[in-house]
Coordinates of C-alpha atoms and ligand atoms in Angstrom, one line a residue:
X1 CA -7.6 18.0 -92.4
X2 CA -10.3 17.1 -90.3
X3 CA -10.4 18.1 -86.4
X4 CA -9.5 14.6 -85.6
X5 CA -6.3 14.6 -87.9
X6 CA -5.5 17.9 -86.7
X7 CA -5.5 16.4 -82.9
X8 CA -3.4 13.4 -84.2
X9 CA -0.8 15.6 -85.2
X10 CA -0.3 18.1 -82.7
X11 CA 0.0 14.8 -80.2
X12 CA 2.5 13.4 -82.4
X13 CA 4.5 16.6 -82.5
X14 CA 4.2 16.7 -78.3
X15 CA 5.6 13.6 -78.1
X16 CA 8.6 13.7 -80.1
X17 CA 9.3 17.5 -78.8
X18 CA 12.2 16.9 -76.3
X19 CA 11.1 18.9 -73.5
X20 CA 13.3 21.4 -72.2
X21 CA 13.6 25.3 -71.5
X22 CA 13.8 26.0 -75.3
X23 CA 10.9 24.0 -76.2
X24 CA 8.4 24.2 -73.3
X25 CA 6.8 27.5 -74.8
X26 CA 6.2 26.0 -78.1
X27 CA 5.0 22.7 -76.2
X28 CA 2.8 24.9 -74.0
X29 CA 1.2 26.2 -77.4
X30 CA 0.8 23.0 -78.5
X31 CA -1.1 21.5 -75.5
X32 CA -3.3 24.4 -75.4
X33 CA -4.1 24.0 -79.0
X34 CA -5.0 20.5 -78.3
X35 CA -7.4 21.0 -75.3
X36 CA -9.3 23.7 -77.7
X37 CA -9.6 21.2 -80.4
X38 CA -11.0 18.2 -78.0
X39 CA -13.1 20.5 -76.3
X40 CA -14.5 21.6 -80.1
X41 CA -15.0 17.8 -80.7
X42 CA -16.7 17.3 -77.9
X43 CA -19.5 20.1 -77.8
X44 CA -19.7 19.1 -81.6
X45 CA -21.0 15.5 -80.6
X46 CA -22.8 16.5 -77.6
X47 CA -24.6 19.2 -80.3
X48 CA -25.2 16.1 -82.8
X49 CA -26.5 14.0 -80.2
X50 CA -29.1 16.7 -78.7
X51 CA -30.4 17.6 -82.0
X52 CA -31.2 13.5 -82.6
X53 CA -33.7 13.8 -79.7
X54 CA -32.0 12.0 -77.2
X55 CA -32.2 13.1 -73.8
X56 CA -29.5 12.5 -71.6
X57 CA -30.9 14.5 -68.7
X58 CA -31.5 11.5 -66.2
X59 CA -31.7 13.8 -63.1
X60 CA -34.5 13.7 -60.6
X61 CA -34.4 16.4 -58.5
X62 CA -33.7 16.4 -55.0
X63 CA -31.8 12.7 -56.1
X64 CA -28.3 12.6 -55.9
X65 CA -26.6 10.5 -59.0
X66 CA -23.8 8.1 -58.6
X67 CA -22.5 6.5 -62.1
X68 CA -20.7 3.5 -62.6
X69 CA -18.0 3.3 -65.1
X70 CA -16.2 0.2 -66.0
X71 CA -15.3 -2.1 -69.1
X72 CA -17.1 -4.8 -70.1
X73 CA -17.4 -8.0 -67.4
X74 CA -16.4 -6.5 -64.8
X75 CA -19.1 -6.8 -62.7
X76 CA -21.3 -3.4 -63.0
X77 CA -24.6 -5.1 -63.5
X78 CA -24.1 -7.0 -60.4
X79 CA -23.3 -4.1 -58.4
X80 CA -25.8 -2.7 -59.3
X81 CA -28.8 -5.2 -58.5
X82 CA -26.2 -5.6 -55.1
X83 CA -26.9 -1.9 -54.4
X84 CA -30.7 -1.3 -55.5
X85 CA -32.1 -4.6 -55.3
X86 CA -35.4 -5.2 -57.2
X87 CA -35.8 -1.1 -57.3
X88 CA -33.3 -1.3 -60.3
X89 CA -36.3 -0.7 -62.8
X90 CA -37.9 2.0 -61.0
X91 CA -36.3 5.1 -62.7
X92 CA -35.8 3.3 -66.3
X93 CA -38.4 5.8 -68.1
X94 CA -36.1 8.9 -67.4
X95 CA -33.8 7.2 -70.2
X96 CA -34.3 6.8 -73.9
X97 CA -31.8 4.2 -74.4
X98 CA -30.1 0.8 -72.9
X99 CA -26.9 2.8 -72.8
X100 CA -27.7 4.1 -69.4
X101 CA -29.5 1.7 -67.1
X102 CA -30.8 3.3 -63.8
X103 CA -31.2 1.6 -60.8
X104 CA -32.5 3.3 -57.2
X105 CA -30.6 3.0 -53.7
X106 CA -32.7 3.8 -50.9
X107 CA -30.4 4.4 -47.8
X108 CA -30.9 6.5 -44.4
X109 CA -33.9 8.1 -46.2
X110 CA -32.1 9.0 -48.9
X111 CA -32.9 8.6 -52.4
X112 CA -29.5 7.9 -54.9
X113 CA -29.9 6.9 -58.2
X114 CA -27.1 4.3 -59.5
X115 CA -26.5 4.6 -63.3
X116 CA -24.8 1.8 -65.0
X117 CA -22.9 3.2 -68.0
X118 CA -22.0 -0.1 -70.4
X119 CA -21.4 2.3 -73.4
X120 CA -18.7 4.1 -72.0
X121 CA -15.4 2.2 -73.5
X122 CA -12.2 3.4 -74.1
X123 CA -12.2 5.9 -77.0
X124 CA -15.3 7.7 -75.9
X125 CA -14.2 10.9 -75.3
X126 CA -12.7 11.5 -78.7
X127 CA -16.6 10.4 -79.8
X128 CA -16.3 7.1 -81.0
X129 CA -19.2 5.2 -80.2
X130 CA -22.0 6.1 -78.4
X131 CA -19.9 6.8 -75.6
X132 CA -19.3 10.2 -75.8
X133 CA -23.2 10.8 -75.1
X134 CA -23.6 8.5 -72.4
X135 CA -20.0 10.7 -70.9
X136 CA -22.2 13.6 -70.5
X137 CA -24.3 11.9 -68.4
X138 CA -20.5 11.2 -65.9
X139 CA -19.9 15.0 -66.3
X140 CA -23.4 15.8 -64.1
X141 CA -22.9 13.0 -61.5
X142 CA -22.6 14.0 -58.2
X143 CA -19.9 10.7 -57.3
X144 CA -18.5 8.4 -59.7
X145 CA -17.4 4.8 -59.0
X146 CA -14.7 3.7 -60.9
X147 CA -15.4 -0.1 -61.3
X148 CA -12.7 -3.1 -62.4
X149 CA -11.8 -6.3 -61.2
X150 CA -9.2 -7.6 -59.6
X151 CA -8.0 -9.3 -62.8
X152 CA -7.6 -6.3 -64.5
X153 CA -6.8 -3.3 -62.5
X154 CA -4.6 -1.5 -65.2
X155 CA -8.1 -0.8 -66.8
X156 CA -8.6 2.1 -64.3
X157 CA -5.7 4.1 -65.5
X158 CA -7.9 4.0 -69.1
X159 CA -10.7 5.2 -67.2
X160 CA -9.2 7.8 -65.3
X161 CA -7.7 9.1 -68.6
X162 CA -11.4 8.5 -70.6
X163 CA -12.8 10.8 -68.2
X164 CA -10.1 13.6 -67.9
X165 CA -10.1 13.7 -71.6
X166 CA -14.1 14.3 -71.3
X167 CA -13.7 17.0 -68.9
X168 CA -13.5 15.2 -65.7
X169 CA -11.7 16.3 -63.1
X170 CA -11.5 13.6 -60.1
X171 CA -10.9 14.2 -56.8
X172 CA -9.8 17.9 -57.3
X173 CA -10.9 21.5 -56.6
X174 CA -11.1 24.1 -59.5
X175 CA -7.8 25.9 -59.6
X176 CA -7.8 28.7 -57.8
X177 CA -7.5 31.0 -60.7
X178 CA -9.6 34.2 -61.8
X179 CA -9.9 35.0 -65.4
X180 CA -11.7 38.7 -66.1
X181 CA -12.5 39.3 -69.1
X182 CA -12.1 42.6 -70.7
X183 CA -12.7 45.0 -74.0
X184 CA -9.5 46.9 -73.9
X185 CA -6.2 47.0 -72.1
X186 CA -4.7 43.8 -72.9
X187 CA -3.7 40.7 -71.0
X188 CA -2.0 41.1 -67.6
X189 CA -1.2 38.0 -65.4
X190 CA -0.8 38.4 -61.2
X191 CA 0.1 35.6 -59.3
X192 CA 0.5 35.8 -55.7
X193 CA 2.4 32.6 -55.3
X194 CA 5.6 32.3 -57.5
X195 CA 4.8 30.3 -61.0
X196 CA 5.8 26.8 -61.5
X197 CA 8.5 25.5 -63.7
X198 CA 6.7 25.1 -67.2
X199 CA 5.2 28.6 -66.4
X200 CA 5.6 32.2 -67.5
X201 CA 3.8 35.1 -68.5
X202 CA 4.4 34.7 -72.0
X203 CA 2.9 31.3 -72.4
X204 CA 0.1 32.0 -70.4
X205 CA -1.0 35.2 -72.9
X206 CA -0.4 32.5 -75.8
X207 CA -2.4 30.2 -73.9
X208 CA -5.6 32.7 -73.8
X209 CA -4.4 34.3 -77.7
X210 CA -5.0 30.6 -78.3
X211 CA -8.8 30.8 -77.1
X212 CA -9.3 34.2 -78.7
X213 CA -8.6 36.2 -75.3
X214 CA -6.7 39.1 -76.3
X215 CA -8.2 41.0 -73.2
X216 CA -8.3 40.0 -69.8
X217 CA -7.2 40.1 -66.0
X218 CA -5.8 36.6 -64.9
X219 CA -4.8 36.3 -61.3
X220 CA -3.3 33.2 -59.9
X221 CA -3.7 32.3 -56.6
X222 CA -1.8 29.0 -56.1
X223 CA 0.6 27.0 -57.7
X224 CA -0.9 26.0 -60.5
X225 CA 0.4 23.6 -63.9
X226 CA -0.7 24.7 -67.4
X227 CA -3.1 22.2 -67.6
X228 CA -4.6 23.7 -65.1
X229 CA -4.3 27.5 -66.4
X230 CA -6.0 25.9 -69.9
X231 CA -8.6 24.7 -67.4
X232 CA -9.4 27.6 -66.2
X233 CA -9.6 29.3 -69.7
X234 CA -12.2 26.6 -70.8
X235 CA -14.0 26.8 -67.9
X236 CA -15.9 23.7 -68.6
X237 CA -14.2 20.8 -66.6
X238 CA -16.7 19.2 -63.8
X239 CA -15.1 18.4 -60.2
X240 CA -16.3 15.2 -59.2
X241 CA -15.5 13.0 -56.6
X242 CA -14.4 9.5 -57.2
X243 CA -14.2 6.1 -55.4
X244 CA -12.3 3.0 -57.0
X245 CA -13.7 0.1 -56.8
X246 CA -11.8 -3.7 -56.9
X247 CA -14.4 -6.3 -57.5
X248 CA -13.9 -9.9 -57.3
X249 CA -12.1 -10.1 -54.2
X250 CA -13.9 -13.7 -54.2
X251 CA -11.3 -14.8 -56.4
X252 CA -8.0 -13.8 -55.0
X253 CA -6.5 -14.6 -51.9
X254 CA -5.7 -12.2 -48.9
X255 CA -1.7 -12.0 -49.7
X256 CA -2.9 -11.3 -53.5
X257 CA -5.4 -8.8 -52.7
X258 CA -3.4 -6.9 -49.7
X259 CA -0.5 -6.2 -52.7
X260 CA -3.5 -5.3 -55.2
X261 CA -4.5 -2.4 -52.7
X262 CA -1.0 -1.1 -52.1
X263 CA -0.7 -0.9 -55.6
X264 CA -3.4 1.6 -55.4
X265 CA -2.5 3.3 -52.0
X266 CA -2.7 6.8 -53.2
X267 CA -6.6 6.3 -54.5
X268 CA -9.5 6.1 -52.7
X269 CA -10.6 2.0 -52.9
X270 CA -12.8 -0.3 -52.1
X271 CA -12.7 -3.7 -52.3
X272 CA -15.9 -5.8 -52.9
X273 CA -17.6 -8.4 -54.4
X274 CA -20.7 -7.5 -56.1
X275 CA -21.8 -11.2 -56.4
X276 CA -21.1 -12.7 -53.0
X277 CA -22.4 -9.4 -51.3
X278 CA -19.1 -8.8 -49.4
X279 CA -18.6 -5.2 -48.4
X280 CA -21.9 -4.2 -50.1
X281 CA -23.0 -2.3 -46.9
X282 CA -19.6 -0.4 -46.1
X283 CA -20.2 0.7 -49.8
X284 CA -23.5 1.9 -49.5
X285 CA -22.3 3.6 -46.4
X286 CA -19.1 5.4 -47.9
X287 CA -21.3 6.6 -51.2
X288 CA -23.6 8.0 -48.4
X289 CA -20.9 10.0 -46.9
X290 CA -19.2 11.1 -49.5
X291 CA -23.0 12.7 -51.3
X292 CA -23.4 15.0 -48.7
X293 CA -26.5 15.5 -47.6
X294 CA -28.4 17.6 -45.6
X295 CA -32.3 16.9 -43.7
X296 CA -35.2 19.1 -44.2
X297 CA -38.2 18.8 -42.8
X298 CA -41.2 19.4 -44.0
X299 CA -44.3 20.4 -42.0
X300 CA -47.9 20.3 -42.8
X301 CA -50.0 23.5 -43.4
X302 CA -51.7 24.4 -40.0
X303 CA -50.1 21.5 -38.5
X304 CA -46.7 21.2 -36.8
X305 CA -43.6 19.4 -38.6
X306 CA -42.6 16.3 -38.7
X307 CA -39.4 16.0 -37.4
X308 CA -39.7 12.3 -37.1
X309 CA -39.0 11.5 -41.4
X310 CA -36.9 14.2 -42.7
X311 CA -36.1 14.8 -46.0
X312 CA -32.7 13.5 -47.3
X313 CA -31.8 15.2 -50.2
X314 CA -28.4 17.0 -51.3
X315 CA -27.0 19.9 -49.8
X316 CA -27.7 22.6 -51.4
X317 CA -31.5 21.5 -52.6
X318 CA -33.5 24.2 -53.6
X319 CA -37.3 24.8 -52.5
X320 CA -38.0 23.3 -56.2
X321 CA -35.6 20.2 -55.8
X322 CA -37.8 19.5 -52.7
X323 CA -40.8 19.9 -54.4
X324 CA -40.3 17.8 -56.8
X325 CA -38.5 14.9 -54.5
X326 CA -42.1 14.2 -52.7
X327 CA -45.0 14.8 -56.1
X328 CA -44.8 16.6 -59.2
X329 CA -48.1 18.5 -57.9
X330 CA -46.0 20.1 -55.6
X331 CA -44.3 22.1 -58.5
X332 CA -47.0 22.6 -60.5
X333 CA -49.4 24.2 -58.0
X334 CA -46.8 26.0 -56.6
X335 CA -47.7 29.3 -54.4
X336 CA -45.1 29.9 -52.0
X337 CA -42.9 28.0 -48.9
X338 CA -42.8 29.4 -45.5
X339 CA -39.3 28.7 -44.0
X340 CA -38.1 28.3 -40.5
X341 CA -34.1 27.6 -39.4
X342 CA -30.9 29.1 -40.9
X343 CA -31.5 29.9 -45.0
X344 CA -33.6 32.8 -43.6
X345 CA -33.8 35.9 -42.1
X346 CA -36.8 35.3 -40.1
X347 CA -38.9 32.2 -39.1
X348 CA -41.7 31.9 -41.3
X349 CA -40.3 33.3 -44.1
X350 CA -41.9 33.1 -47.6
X351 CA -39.8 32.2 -50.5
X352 CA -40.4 30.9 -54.3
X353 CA -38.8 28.0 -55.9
X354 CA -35.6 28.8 -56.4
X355 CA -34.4 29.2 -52.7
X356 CA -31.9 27.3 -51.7
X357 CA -32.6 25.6 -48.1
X358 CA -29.9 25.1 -45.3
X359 CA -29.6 21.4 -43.1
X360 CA -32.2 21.4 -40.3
X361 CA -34.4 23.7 -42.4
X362 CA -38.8 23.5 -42.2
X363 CA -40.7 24.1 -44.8
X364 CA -44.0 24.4 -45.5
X365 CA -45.5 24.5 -48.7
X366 CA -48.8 26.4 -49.9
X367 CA -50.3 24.9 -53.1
X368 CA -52.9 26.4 -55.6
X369 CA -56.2 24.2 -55.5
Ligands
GDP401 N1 -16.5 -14.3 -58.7 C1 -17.2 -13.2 -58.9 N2 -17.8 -13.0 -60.1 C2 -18.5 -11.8 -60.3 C3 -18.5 -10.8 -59.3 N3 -19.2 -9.8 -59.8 C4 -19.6 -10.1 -61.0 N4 -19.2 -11.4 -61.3 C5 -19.4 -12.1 -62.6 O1 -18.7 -11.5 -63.6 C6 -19.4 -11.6 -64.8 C7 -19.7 -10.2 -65.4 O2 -20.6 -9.5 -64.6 P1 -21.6 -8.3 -65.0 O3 -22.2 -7.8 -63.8 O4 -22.4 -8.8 -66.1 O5 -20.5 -7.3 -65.6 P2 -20.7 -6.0 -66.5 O6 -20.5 -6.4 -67.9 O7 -19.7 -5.0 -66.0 O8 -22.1 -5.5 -66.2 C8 -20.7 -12.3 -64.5 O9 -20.6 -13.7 -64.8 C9 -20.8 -12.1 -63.0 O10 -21.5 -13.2 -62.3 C10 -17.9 -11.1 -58.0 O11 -17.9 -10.3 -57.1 N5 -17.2 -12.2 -57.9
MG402 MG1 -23.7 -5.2 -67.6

């Protein structure tokens, strides 16, 4: 049977398990089984796909990422020449393919780069296609914009499930749950809030017997499901934030589109449309705040900083991210930065590369010749 059938089954058996008190341990196996065996099937194609050469790694340092993902028609090469303009081709030799098509949003100083995904269709987390490669470029965004139009909302619930069966967790914090692995003693589970429902300690040692962990300290610190314990176990899932957008609003009429948004009350959307250019700049606006950035500025050796163009990169930046974000010189000849404002301990600090800077930080960098 191959991992594929094996998945098949154990989603068959799920669903005609009638789920009550009797059956919830062996169903609790079962999903845990199954999220070891899509997990396996996914690092399996991501494996195939870097040993074929192709790079995936689209980052630029010091850039945030924002990926669009949407079916077919819907409208994400529009948005994205709405968003980047004639920059669209600026980043295109960080990719190796047409499956991920880069475009560059300059706004407030800041530099984001806008990836168009058209590979990713429904199916692409169980590796059909080429879309499971093009989903590990969604698992390193730093937003993602969930695109459909107002013809065909019920395509987001597809998406939404696409991207939690590659990993994604949207608009979520990990679990609060610490897993400690050990070489002896066994499993014990703490939990200082009381356990859901569908929980107990039994199934949560079958759950980590199921990942070989026959040793370990697992403390729960909120009310958690067992999706989210076999979260935890994996260790793998990204936490990304999400925006929905409804595109089109062109073509519907006001009463239509106010019961279109009520329909998706609970979700953070936006309504647009990418061709007529209506709420293009609120967009821009809202990916800006929700990418978090910070300012740094940089000031000249022997000279005194310019606090007139800072640097708008993400929070969290390191010395290297900022490097990198104004010439790749700046890396190479590398000596040390000098630091003044609240990642140090003193003004004028020196630091390496892999520092990471605090909003409102100066830095100065000394270069080889
Ligand atoms: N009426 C209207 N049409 C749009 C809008 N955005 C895109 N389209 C049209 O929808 C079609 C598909 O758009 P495209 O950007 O190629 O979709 P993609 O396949 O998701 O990249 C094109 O004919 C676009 O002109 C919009 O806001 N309103
Ligand atoms: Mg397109």
């Amino acid at each position: 049977m191959t991992t594929e059938e094996e998945i098949k089954k154990i989603e068959d058996e799920i669903k005609k398990t009638p789920y009550n008190k009797a059956t919830s341990h062996h169903v609790g196996r079962l999903k845990a089984k199954l999220a070891r065996l899509k997990e396996e099937l996914q690092r399996r194609a991501t494996a195939k796909s870097a040993s074929k050469g192709e790079g995936y790694t689209v980052k630029k340092s010091g850039d945030a990422t924002v990926v669009m993902v949407g079916f077919p028609s819907v409208g994400k090469s529009t948005l994205l020449n709405s968003l980047t303009g004639t920059t669209s081709k600026v980043a295109a030799y960080d990719f190796t393919t047409l499956d991920v098509i880069p475009g560059t949003l300059l706004y407030k100083g800041a530099r984001i780069q806008i990836l168009d995904l058209p590979g990713l269709i429904s199916g692409a987390a169980a590796g059909r296609g080429r879309g499971k490669e093009v989903l590990s470029v969604v698992r390193n965004a730093d937003l993602i914009l969930i695109l459909v139009d107002v013809f065909h909302t019920e395509q987001y619930y597809t998406l939404v499930k696409e991207l939690y069966d590659a990993g994604v967790r949207l608009n979520r914090r990990p679990p609060a749950i610490i897993i400690r692995r050990a070489s002896r003693g066994g499993i014990t589970v703490n939990s200082t809030v009381e356990l859901a429902d569908e929980l107990d300690e039994r199934l949560i040692k079958a759950v980590l017997e199921e990942y070989k962990i026959h040793n370990a300290e697992i403390l729960i610190r909120e009310r958690v499901t067992l999706e989210e314990i076999i979260d935890a176990v994996i260790g793998t899932r990204k936490y990304i934030r999400a925006l929905t957008l409804i595109n089109k609003i062109d073509m519907i009429d006001t009463e239509q589109l106010r019961r279109l948004v009520e329909r998706f009350s609970e979700t953070d959307v936006i309504t647009i449309a990418a061709a007529t250019g209506m709420n293009i700049e609120a967009l821009k606006e809202r990916i800006y705040s929700e990418l978090d950035f910070m300012r740094v500025y940089m000031k000249p050796y022997g000279a005194s900083p310019d606090m007139e163009t800072p640097l708008v990169v993400k929070r969290n930046s390191t010395v290297a991210d900022i490097c990198s974000a104004i010439h790749r010189d700046f890396v190479e000849k590398f000596r040390y930065a000098r630091i003044w404002g609240k990642s140090v301990k003193y003004s004028g600090q020196r630091r390496g590369l892999s520092h990471v800077l605090i909003d409102g930080d100066v830095v100065s960098i000394a270069m080889r010749k």
